[in-house]
CSV table of C-alpha atoms in Angstrom, one decimal:
chain,number,residue,atom,x,y,z
A,1,UNK,CA,-16.6,-10.7,10.5
A,2,UNK,CA,-16.6,-12.9,13.8
A,3,UNK,CA,-15.0,-10.2,16.4
A,4,UNK,CA,-14.3,-13.2,18.8
A,5,UNK,CA,-10.8,-13.3,18.2
A,6,UNK,CA,-8.0,-10.7,17.4
A,7,UNK,CA,-6.2,-9.8,14.6
A,8,UNK,CA,-4.0,-12.6,14.8
A,9,UNK,CA,-4.0,-16.2,16.8
A,10,UNK,CA,-4.5,-15.4,20.5
A,11,UNK,CA,-4.2,-17.8,23.7
A,12,UNK,CA,-5.7,-18.6,26.8
A,13,UNK,CA,-5.7,-15.2,27.7
A,14,UNK,CA,-6.1,-13.3,24.8
A,15,UNK,CA,-2.2,-12.5,24.5
A,16,UNK,CA,-1.0,-13.3,20.5
A,17,UNK,CA,1.1,-16.9,20.5
A,18,UNK,CA,3.0,-14.9,17.9
A,19,UNK,CA,6.2,-15.5,17.1
A,20,UNK,CA,7.0,-12.3,15.6
A,21,UNK,CA,6.5,-10.7,19.0
A,22,UNK,CA,10.6,-11.5,19.5
A,23,UNK,CA,10.6,-12.8,15.7
A,24,UNK,CA,10.8,-8.8,14.9
A,25,UNK,CA,12.6,-7.6,17.4
A,26,UNK,CA,16.0,-10.0,16.0
A,27,UNK,CA,19.1,-9.3,14.3
A,28,UNK,CA,19.0,-8.3,10.5
A,29,UNK,CA,21.4,-11.9,11.6
A,30,UNK,CA,19.0,-13.9,13.2
A,31,UNK,CA,16.4,-13.0,10.4
A,32,UNK,CA,18.9,-14.3,7.9
A,33,UNK,CA,19.4,-17.4,9.9
A,34,UNK,CA,15.8,-18.7,9.8
A,35,UNK,CA,15.4,-17.3,6.0
A,36,UNK,CA,19.0,-19.6,5.7
A,37,UNK,CA,17.3,-22.7,7.7
A,38,UNK,CA,13.9,-22.9,6.1
A,39,UNK,CA,14.1,-21.0,2.0
A,40,UNK,CA,17.4,-22.1,1.5
A,41,UNK,CA,18.0,-21.2,-2.2
A,42,UNK,CA,16.3,-23.2,-4.8
A,43,UNK,CA,16.3,-26.3,-2.4
A,44,UNK,CA,13.2,-25.7,-0.1
A,45,UNK,CA,10.1,-24.7,-2.3
A,46,UNK,CA,9.4,-23.0,0.5
A,47,UNK,CA,10.9,-20.3,-1.9
A,48,UNK,CA,9.0,-19.0,-5.3
A,49,UNK,CA,10.9,-18.2,-7.8
A,50,UNK,CA,11.6,-14.4,-8.7
A,51,UNK,CA,9.9,-13.3,-11.9
A,52,UNK,CA,11.4,-10.1,-13.8
A,53,UNK,CA,8.4,-8.8,-15.0
A,54,UNK,CA,9.6,-5.0,-16.4
A,55,UNK,CA,12.4,-1.8,-16.0
A,56,UNK,CA,11.1,1.2,-15.9
A,57,UNK,CA,14.3,3.6,-17.0
A,58,UNK,CA,13.5,6.8,-15.7
A,59,UNK,CA,10.8,7.6,-12.9
A,60,UNK,CA,10.0,5.5,-9.9
A,61,UNK,CA,7.4,3.4,-9.5
A,62,UNK,CA,4.3,3.0,-6.4
A,63,UNK,CA,1.8,1.7,-7.1
A,64,UNK,CA,0.2,-1.8,-9.1
A,65,UNK,CA,-2.7,-2.5,-10.7
A,66,UNK,CA,-3.9,-5.9,-12.4
A,67,UNK,CA,-7.0,-6.8,-14.4
A,68,UNK,CA,-8.3,-9.8,-14.6
A,69,UNK,CA,-7.1,-9.4,-18.7
A,70,UNK,CA,-3.4,-9.2,-17.1
A,71,UNK,CA,-3.2,-6.2,-17.6
A,72,UNK,CA,-0.4,-4.0,-15.8
A,73,UNK,CA,-0.5,-0.5,-14.4
A,74,UNK,CA,2.1,1.2,-12.2
A,75,UNK,CA,1.6,4.1,-11.1
A,76,UNK,CA,5.0,7.5,-10.7
A,77,UNK,CA,3.7,10.0,-7.3
A,78,UNK,CA,6.2,13.3,-8.1
A,79,UNK,CA,7.9,12.0,-5.5
A,80,UNK,CA,10.8,14.8,-6.9
A,81,UNK,CA,8.3,16.7,-9.0
A,82,UNK,CA,9.1,16.3,-11.7
A,83,UNK,CA,7.7,12.6,-14.1
A,84,UNK,CA,6.8,11.7,-17.3
A,85,UNK,CA,3.6,10.7,-16.5
A,86,UNK,CA,1.8,9.8,-13.1
A,87,UNK,CA,-0.2,6.6,-14.3
A,88,UNK,CA,1.2,4.3,-17.1
A,89,UNK,CA,0.7,1.1,-18.6
A,90,UNK,CA,3.1,-1.2,-19.5
A,91,UNK,CA,2.9,-3.1,-22.8
A,92,UNK,CA,5.0,-4.8,-24.6
A,93,UNK,CA,8.4,-4.3,-21.4
A,94,UNK,CA,7.1,-0.7,-22.9
A,95,UNK,CA,5.6,1.9,-20.1
A,96,UNK,CA,3.1,4.9,-21.7
A,97,UNK,CA,0.7,7.2,-19.8
A,98,UNK,CA,-2.6,6.4,-19.0
A,99,UNK,CA,-5.2,7.1,-20.3
A,100,UNK,CA,-4.0,9.8,-21.8
A,101,UNK,CA,-0.8,11.5,-22.0
A,102,UNK,CA,-3.1,14.3,-21.2
A,103,UNK,CA,-4.4,13.4,-19.1
A,104,UNK,CA,-1.2,13.3,-17.1
A,105,UNK,CA,-0.8,16.8,-17.2
A,106,UNK,CA,-1.7,19.1,-14.4
A,107,UNK,CA,-3.5,21.7,-14.2
A,108,UNK,CA,-4.3,23.7,-11.2
A,109,UNK,CA,-7.5,25.3,-13.2
A,110,UNK,CA,-8.1,21.6,-13.4
A,111,UNK,CA,-7.8,20.0,-11.0
A,112,UNK,CA,-11.2,17.7,-11.6
A,113,UNK,CA,-9.8,16.1,-15.2
A,114,UNK,CA,-5.7,16.4,-14.4
A,115,UNK,CA,-4.2,13.5,-13.0
A,116,UNK,CA,-1.6,15.2,-10.7
A,117,UNK,CA,0.1,12.7,-8.9
A,118,UNK,CA,-1.4,9.5,-8.6
A,119,UNK,CA,-0.2,6.8,-5.2
A,120,UNK,CA,-2.2,4.1,-5.4
A,121,UNK,CA,-5.2,1.7,-8.0
A,122,UNK,CA,-7.1,-1.2,-7.3
A,123,UNK,CA,-9.1,-2.7,-10.3
A,124,UNK,CA,-12.9,-3.5,-9.2
A,125,UNK,CA,-15.5,-6.8,-9.8
A,126,UNK,CA,-16.0,-4.5,-13.0
A,127,UNK,CA,-13.3,-4.1,-14.5
A,128,UNK,CA,-12.6,-0.6,-13.7
A,129,UNK,CA,-9.6,1.1,-12.8
A,130,UNK,CA,-9.1,3.8,-9.7
A,131,UNK,CA,-6.8,6.1,-9.1
A,132,UNK,CA,-5.6,7.8,-5.7
A,133,UNK,CA,-4.7,11.0,-7.2
A,134,UNK,CA,-3.4,12.8,-3.7
A,135,UNK,CA,-3.5,15.7,-6.2
A,136,UNK,CA,-0.3,17.1,-5.1
A,137,UNK,CA,2.7,18.0,-7.5
A,138,UNK,CA,5.3,17.4,-5.7
A,139,UNK,CA,5.6,14.4,-2.7
A,140,UNK,CA,5.1,15.8,0.9
A,141,UNK,CA,3.3,19.9,-0.6
A,142,UNK,CA,-0.1,20.9,-0.1
A,143,UNK,CA,-3.1,19.2,-2.4
A,144,UNK,CA,-3.5,21.8,-5.1
A,145,UNK,CA,-8.0,22.6,-4.0
A,146,UNK,CA,-9.9,20.4,-6.4
A,147,UNK,CA,-7.3,17.8,-7.1
A,148,UNK,CA,-7.2,14.5,-4.0
A,149,UNK,CA,-9.2,12.4,-6.1
A,150,UNK,CA,-10.3,8.2,-6.8
A,151,UNK,CA,-10.4,8.6,-10.4
A,152,UNK,CA,-12.1,5.8,-11.7
A,153,UNK,CA,-11.6,4.6,-15.9
A,154,UNK,CA,-13.4,1.7,-17.5
A,155,UNK,CA,-11.3,-0.6,-19.0
A,156,UNK,CA,-13.6,-1.9,-22.0
A,157,UNK,CA,-13.3,2.3,-23.4
A,158,UNK,CA,-10.4,3.0,-21.3
A,159,UNK,CA,-12.4,6.2,-20.7
A,160,UNK,CA,-12.6,8.1,-17.0
A,161,UNK,CA,-15.9,7.0,-16.3
A,162,UNK,CA,-16.5,9.4,-13.5
A,163,UNK,CA,-14.2,11.6,-10.8
A,164,UNK,CA,-14.9,11.8,-7.0
A,165,UNK,CA,-13.5,15.0,-5.5
A,166,UNK,CA,-13.0,13.8,-1.8
A,167,UNK,CA,-14.6,16.4,0.2
A,168,UNK,CA,-12.2,19.3,1.2
A,169,UNK,CA,-13.0,18.9,5.2
A,170,UNK,CA,-11.5,16.0,5.6
A,171,UNK,CA,-8.3,17.3,4.4
A,172,UNK,CA,-5.2,19.0,6.0
A,173,UNK,CA,-3.0,21.4,5.4
A,174,UNK,CA,0.0,18.7,4.4
A,175,UNK,CA,-3.0,15.9,3.6
A,176,UNK,CA,-0.3,12.5,2.2
A,177,UNK,CA,-3.2,10.5,0.9
A,178,UNK,CA,-1.5,7.1,0.1
A,179,UNK,CA,-3.5,4.1,-0.6
A,180,UNK,CA,-7.3,2.5,-0.5
A,181,UNK,CA,-10.1,-0.2,-1.0
A,182,UNK,CA,-13.7,-0.3,-2.1
A,183,UNK,CA,-16.2,-1.7,0.0
A,184,UNK,CA,-19.8,-2.4,-2.1
A,185,UNK,CA,-21.1,-4.6,0.2
A,186,UNK,CA,-23.2,-1.9,2.0
A,187,UNK,CA,-24.3,0.5,-1.4
A,188,UNK,CA,-24.0,0.3,-4.7
A,189,UNK,CA,-22.0,2.9,-5.0
A,190,UNK,CA,-19.4,2.2,-2.8
A,191,UNK,CA,-17.7,3.2,0.5
A,192,UNK,CA,-14.4,4.2,0.4
A,193,UNK,CA,-12.1,4.6,2.3
A,194,UNK,CA,-8.3,6.2,2.1
A,195,UNK,CA,-5.2,6.9,4.6
A,196,UNK,CA,-3.7,10.3,5.4
A,197,UNK,CA,0.0,9.8,6.2
A,198,UNK,CA,-0.9,13.7,7.1
A,199,UNK,CA,2.9,14.8,9.7
A,200,UNK,CA,1.0,14.8,13.0
A,201,UNK,CA,-2.4,15.1,11.4
A,202,UNK,CA,-2.6,11.3,10.5
A,203,UNK,CA,-6.5,9.4,9.5
A,204,UNK,CA,-8.3,6.7,7.7
A,205,UNK,CA,-10.5,8.8,5.0
A,206,UNK,CA,-13.9,7.0,5.2
A,207,UNK,CA,-15.8,8.3,1.8
A,208,UNK,CA,-19.5,7.6,0.7
A,209,UNK,CA,-19.1,7.2,-2.7
A,210,UNK,CA,-23.0,7.9,-2.9
A,211,UNK,CA,-23.5,10.8,-1.1
A,212,UNK,CA,-20.1,12.6,-2.2
A,213,UNK,CA,-19.8,12.9,2.2
A,214,UNK,CA,-16.8,11.8,4.2
A,215,UNK,CA,-15.2,11.4,8.2
A,216,UNK,CA,-11.9,11.6,9.3
A,217,UNK,CA,-11.9,8.6,11.5
A,218,UNK,CA,-9.3,7.9,14.5
A,219,UNK,CA,-7.2,11.3,13.7
A,220,UNK,CA,-5.2,11.6,17.1
A,221,UNK,CA,-5.3,7.5,17.7
A,222,UNK,CA,-1.9,6.3,19.0
A,223,UNK,CA,-2.7,3.0,16.6
A,224,UNK,CA,-2.5,5.5,13.4
A,225,UNK,CA,1.2,7.1,14.1
A,226,UNK,CA,4.2,6.0,13.2
A,227,UNK,CA,5.1,4.6,15.9
A,228,UNK,CA,8.5,4.6,18.8
A,229,UNK,CA,10.0,6.9,16.0
A,230,UNK,CA,13.7,4.8,16.3
A,231,UNK,CA,15.3,4.9,12.3
A,232,UNK,CA,14.6,1.4,10.8
A,233,UNK,CA,18.1,-0.6,9.3
A,234,UNK,CA,17.5,-0.2,5.8
A,235,UNK,CA,19.9,-1.8,2.9
A,236,UNK,CA,22.6,-2.2,6.1
A,237,UNK,CA,21.6,1.8,7.8
A,238,UNK,CA,19.6,3.5,9.5
A,239,UNK,CA,17.4,5.4,7.6
A,240,UNK,CA,17.2,8.6,8.3
A,241,UNK,CA,15.3,11.9,6.2
A,242,UNK,CA,18.5,14.0,5.6
A,243,UNK,CA,17.0,17.5,3.9
A,244,UNK,CA,20.4,19.3,2.1
A,245,UNK,CA,19.6,22.8,4.3
A,246,UNK,CA,18.4,21.8,8.4
A,247,UNK,CA,18.9,18.4,10.8
A,248,UNK,CA,18.4,14.4,10.3
A,249,UNK,CA,16.0,12.9,11.5
A,250,UNK,CA,14.5,9.6,11.5
A,251,UNK,CA,12.5,8.2,8.9
A,252,UNK,CA,9.0,8.0,10.8
A,253,UNK,CA,5.5,8.0,9.0
A,254,UNK,CA,2.5,6.9,10.0
A,255,UNK,CA,-1.6,5.3,8.7
A,256,UNK,CA,-0.4,4.3,5.5
A,257,UNK,CA,-1.4,0.7,4.9
A,258,UNK,CA,-4.9,-0.8,3.7
A,259,UNK,CA,-7.2,-3.8,3.0
A,260,UNK,CA,-10.0,-5.4,2.8
A,261,UNK,CA,-11.5,-9.6,4.2
A,262,UNK,CA,-12.6,-11.2,2.2
A,263,UNK,CA,-16.4,-10.5,2.9
A,264,UNK,CA,-15.4,-6.7,4.0
A,265,UNK,CA,-16.4,-6.0,7.4
A,266,UNK,CA,-12.9,-6.4,8.5
A,267,UNK,CA,-10.5,-3.3,8.3
A,268,UNK,CA,-6.8,-3.9,8.7
A,269,UNK,CA,-5.2,-0.8,8.5
A,270,UNK,CA,-1.5,0.1,9.0
A,271,UNK,CA,1.0,2.8,10.1
A,272,UNK,CA,3.8,3.0,7.8
A,273,UNK,CA,6.6,1.9,10.5
A,274,UNK,CA,4.2,1.4,13.3
A,275,UNK,CA,5.6,-2.4,13.1
A,276,UNK,CA,2.0,-3.5,13.9
A,277,UNK,CA,-1.3,-4.3,11.1
A,278,UNK,CA,-4.4,-3.6,13.4
A,279,UNK,CA,-8.0,-4.4,12.2
A,280,UNK,CA,-11.1,-2.5,12.9
A,281,UNK,CA,-15.3,-3.8,12.5
A,282,UNK,CA,-15.8,-2.4,8.8
A,283,UNK,CA,-19.9,-1.0,9.9
A,284,UNK,CA,-18.0,0.8,12.8
A,285,UNK,CA,-16.3,2.9,10.6
A,286,UNK,CA,-18.2,3.6,8.1
A,287,UNK,CA,-20.9,4.2,10.5
A,288,UNK,CA,-21.0,8.3,11.7
A,289,UNK,CA,-23.1,7.4,14.6
A,290,UNK,CA,-19.7,5.6,16.4
A,291,UNK,CA,-18.1,8.5,18.5
A,292,UNK,CA,-14.3,8.4,17.6
A,293,UNK,CA,-13.8,7.2,21.8
A,294,UNK,CA,-16.3,4.6,20.8
A,295,UNK,CA,-14.3,3.9,17.4
A,296,UNK,CA,-10.5,3.8,19.0
A,297,UNK,CA,-12.5,1.3,21.9
A,298,UNK,CA,-13.4,-0.9,18.9
A,299,UNK,CA,-9.7,-1.7,17.3
A,300,UNK,CA,-8.0,-5.0,17.4
A,301,UNK,CA,-5.2,-6.7,19.3
A,302,UNK,CA,-2.3,-5.8,16.2
A,303,UNK,CA,-0.2,-8.4,15.1
A,304,UNK,CA,3.2,-7.8,15.0
A,305,UNK,CA,4.9,-6.7,11.5
A,306,UNK,CA,8.6,-4.8,10.6
A,307,UNK,CA,7.7,-2.1,8.7
A,308,UNK,CA,5.7,-2.0,5.9
A,309,UNK,CA,3.6,0.8,3.5
A,310,UNK,CA,1.1,-1.2,2.2
A,311,UNK,CA,-0.5,-4.4,1.9
A,312,UNK,CA,-1.8,-7.6,-0.4
A,313,UNK,CA,-4.9,-9.6,0.1
A,314,UNK,CA,-5.1,-13.0,-1.7
A,315,UNK,CA,-8.7,-14.9,-2.5
A,316,UNK,CA,-7.6,-17.5,0.6
A,317,UNK,CA,-7.6,-14.4,3.1
A,318,UNK,CA,-3.8,-14.4,3.6
A,319,UNK,CA,-2.4,-10.5,3.8
A,320,UNK,CA,0.7,-9.8,2.5
A,321,UNK,CA,3.1,-7.0,3.7
A,322,UNK,CA,7.0,-5.5,2.2
A,323,UNK,CA,9.6,-5.8,4.7
A,324,UNK,CA,11.5,-3.5,3.7
A,325,UNK,CA,14.4,-4.1,6.1
A,326,UNK,CA,15.4,-7.8,4.9
A,327,UNK,CA,14.2,-6.9,1.4
A,328,UNK,CA,11.2,-9.5,1.9
A,329,UNK,CA,7.5,-10.2,1.7
A,330,UNK,CA,6.3,-11.5,4.7
A,331,UNK,CA,2.4,-13.3,4.8
A,332,UNK,CA,0.1,-14.1,6.5
A,333,UNK,CA,-2.1,-17.7,7.1
A,334,UNK,CA,-5.9,-16.0,9.3
A,335,UNK,CA,-5.3,-17.4,11.8
A,336,UNK,CA,-1.9,-17.2,12.3
A,337,UNK,CA,1.1,-14.6,12.3
A,338,UNK,CA,3.6,-12.7,9.7
A,339,UNK,CA,6.0,-15.0,8.6
A,340,UNK,CA,8.9,-14.2,5.9
A,341,UNK,CA,7.1,-15.6,2.2
A,342,UNK,CA,10.1,-14.2,-0.1
A,343,UNK,CA,13.8,-12.6,0.4
A,344,UNK,CA,16.5,-11.5,-2.1
A,345,UNK,CA,18.4,-8.4,-2.8
A,346,UNK,CA,16.6,-8.0,-6.1
A,347,UNK,CA,13.9,-6.3,-3.5
A,348,UNK,CA,14.9,-2.2,-3.3
A,349,UNK,CA,12.6,-1.1,-1.0
A,350,UNK,CA,9.4,-3.4,-2.4
A,351,UNK,CA,6.9,-0.8,-2.2
A,352,UNK,CA,3.1,-1.9,-3.5
A,353,UNK,CA,2.3,-5.1,-4.6
A,354,UNK,CA,-1.1,-6.8,-6.4
A,355,UNK,CA,-2.3,-10.1,-7.7
A,356,UNK,CA,-3.0,-10.8,-11.0
A,357,UNK,CA,-4.8,-13.3,-12.5
A,358,UNK,CA,-1.5,-15.8,-12.9
A,359,UNK,CA,-2.5,-15.7,-9.3
A,360,UNK,CA,1.2,-14.8,-8.7
A,361,UNK,CA,2.2,-11.2,-6.4
A,362,UNK,CA,3.5,-8.5,-8.7
A,363,UNK,CA,6.3,-6.2,-6.5
A,364,UNK,CA,7.1,-2.8,-7.8
A,365,UNK,CA,11.1,-2.2,-6.8
A,366,UNK,CA,11.4,1.7,-5.7
A,367,UNK,CA,14.6,1.8,-4.0
A,368,UNK,CA,13.3,4.7,-2.5
A,369,UNK,CA,15.5,4.8,0.3
A,370,UNK,CA,17.8,5.3,-2.2
A,371,UNK,CA,16.1,8.8,-3.4
A,372,UNK,CA,17.5,12.3,-3.1
A,373,UNK,CA,14.8,12.6,0.5
A,374,UNK,CA,17.6,10.8,2.9
A,375,UNK,CA,20.6,12.0,1.2
A,376,UNK,CA,20.8,16.0,1.7
A,377,UNK,CA,19.8,16.0,-1.3
A,378,UNK,CA,21.8,13.3,-3.8
A,379,UNK,CA,20.0,10.7,-6.4
A,380,UNK,CA,21.5,7.6,-5.2
A,381,UNK,CA,19.1,5.9,-6.6
A,382,UNK,CA,20.6,3.4,-9.9
A,383,UNK,CA,18.1,2.8,-12.7
A,384,UNK,CA,15.9,0.8,-14.5
A,385,UNK,CA,13.4,0.5,-11.8
A,386,UNK,CA,11.8,-3.3,-11.7
A,387,UNK,CA,8.9,-4.9,-11.4
A,388,UNK,CA,8.4,-8.6,-10.0
A,389,UNK,CA,6.6,-11.8,-9.4
A,390,UNK,CA,6.2,-14.6,-7.6
A,391,UNK,CA,3.6,-17.4,-7.7
A,392,UNK,CA,1.6,-17.7,-4.7
A,393,UNK,CA,-1.3,-20.3,-5.7
A,394,UNK,CA,-4.1,-17.9,-4.9
A,395,UNK,CA,-6.4,-15.0,-7.4
A,396,UNK,CA,-7.0,-11.7,-6.4
A,397,UNK,CA,-9.9,-10.9,-4.6
A,398,UNK,CA,-12.1,-7.7,-5.9
A,399,UNK,CA,-14.3,-4.9,-4.4
A,400,UNK,CA,-18.4,-6.0,-5.9
A,401,UNK,CA,-17.3,-8.9,-8.2
A,402,UNK,CA,-21.0,-10.0,-6.6
A,403,UNK,CA,-22.6,-7.2,-6.2
A,404,UNK,CA,-22.4,-5.5,-9.8
């Protein structure tokens, strides 16, 4: 937790020495040229081999988690309202409901013990799977009362240990919970940092799992907003939300990704279309005595990045981000800037990443930009969806591995 430096490497004046200051404002052609110059396919050792893990023949995948035993879990949020199940485990190429089919059947009269629309997953150091249930019957809808929650499963028994209901006072009408990280460095019960990309009311939810209380942080701050409003260029075209009835508008989403440093002292976060990686002292975000005004002042100078929904960090402290605009994964060294790590046309909207015990980065390819939301209600996604992995030479980080 050294706060003398910014998120990126800095020059003497404190301004980030960032190739990416210009890098991500170049054209797609320039990006592709750099990839070809620095990562010639089949020649450079810098270009990791992309491995096919499994296909998903029906529902669009999003979140992913890989355990120390190599078990693979995937989420299927309710993008169009209906899914076979919202959490599945991949076994021998087939994905089945987890922990049970019954628990994947949402019941408004039993919001605590049934799963509605799970977005993200985290495996902790005690071999438990944590699931972020957004509590909606369809992505973009209003959460069902009592349904937004964190659910913890003991992976030794595959039984639900507990559900932590997210307090209603930190949710808004259109709360859109996206990702979370766990911090056990402050207390054994832990703190969850949850991103909420509610349109116009984006915020970081700090959830004290011991007391059950939560705070809504950074709401209204520019650092959690969606950015300029300029449409991203995905698969060669401006990405516009095109409802069946109504005017098209650029895809713009605020606070989405979140990650913790290796020592849990630094919280990294980004707005989906904000094109910036920010950071904050974790202790400040979790301290209710620090006002919103003072908290915003502790947000650190950003790194430039492309549009990115989710983040991942490896055991060497390197941060990964997807890059939907260039079908790529970016990587940032602890003292550096984001650079292209691997690019492939197979990555059609790389969605979420997780690191396995095999020192590989697992990546869901979700084709989200081809969904009906962007094409006047017409579904242009082509089954199957795919899970890939690439070697990164470092293992995963598990919250609480040393404190539980």
